[in-house]
PDB file of C-alpha atoms in Angstrom:
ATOM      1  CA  UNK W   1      15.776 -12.759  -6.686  1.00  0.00           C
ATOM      2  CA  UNK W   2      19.004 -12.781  -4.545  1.00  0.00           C
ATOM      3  CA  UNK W   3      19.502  -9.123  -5.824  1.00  0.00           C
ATOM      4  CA  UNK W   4      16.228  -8.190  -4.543  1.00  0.00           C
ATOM      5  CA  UNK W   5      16.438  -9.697  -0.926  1.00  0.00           C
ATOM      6  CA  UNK W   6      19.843  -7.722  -0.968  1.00  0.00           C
ATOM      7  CA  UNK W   7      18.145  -4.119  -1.524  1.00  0.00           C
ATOM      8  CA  UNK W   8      15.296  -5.127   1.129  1.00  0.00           C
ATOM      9  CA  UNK W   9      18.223  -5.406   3.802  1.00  0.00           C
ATOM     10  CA  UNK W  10      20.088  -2.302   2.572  1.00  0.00           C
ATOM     11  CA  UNK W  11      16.430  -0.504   2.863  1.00  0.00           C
ATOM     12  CA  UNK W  12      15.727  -1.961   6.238  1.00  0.00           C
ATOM     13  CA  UNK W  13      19.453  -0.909   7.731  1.00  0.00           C
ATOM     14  CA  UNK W  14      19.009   2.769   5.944  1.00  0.00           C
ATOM     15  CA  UNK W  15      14.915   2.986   7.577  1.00  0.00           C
ATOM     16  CA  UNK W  16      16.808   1.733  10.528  1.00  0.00           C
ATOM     17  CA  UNK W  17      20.024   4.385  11.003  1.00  0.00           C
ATOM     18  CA  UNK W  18      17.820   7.477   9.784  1.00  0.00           C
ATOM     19  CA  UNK W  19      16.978   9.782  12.012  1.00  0.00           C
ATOM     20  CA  UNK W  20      14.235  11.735  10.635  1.00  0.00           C
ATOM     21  CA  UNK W  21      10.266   9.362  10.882  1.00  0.00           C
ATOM     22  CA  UNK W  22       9.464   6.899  13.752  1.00  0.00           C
ATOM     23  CA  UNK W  23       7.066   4.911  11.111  1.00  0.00           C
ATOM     24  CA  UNK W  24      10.101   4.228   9.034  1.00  0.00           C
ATOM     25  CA  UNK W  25      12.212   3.429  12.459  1.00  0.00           C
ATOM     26  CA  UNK W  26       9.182   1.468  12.981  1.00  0.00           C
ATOM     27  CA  UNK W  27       8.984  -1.018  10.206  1.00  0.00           C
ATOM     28  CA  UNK W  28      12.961  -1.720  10.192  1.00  0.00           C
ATOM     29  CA  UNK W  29      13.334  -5.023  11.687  1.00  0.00           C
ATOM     30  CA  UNK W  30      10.373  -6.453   9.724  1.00  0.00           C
ATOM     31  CA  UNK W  31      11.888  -5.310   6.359  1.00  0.00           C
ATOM     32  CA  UNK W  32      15.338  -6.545   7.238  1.00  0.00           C
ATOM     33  CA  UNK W  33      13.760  -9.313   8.730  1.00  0.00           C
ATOM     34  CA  UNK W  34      11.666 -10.193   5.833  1.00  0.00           C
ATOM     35  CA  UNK W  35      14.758  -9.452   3.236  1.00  0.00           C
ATOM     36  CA  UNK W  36      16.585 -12.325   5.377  1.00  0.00           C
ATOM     37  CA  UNK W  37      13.880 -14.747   5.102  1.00  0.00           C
ATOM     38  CA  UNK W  38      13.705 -14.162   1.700  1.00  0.00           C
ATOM     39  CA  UNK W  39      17.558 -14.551   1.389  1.00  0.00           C
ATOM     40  CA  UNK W  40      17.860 -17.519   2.793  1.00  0.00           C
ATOM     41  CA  UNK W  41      14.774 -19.125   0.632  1.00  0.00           C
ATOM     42  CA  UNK W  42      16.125 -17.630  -2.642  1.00  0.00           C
ATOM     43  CA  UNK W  43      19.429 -18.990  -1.640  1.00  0.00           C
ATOM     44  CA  UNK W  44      18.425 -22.318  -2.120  1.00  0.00           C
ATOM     45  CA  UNK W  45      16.364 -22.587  -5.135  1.00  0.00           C
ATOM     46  CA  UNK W  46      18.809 -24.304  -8.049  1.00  0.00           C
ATOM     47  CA  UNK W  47      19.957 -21.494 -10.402  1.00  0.00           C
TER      48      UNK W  47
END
């Protein structure tokens, strides 16, 4: 689940640095956001 958090923050910094659609510019911060979140949850569940 970690590994998955991980990829929603790499998506939401590469929708965030591209330069090509507004929606994806858009939607950024709530993806990284919501990869965060879901970090930080993940993070603490016992392996």
């Amino acid at each position: 689940m970690e590994n998955i958090a991980t990829t929603l923050i790499a998506i939401g910094f590469l929708m965030l640095f591209q330069p090509f659609a507004l929606a994806l510019y858009t939607y950024s911060f709530i993806t990284m956001l919501a990869g965060t979140v879901m970090f930080i949850i993940v993070s603490k569940f016992p392996e």
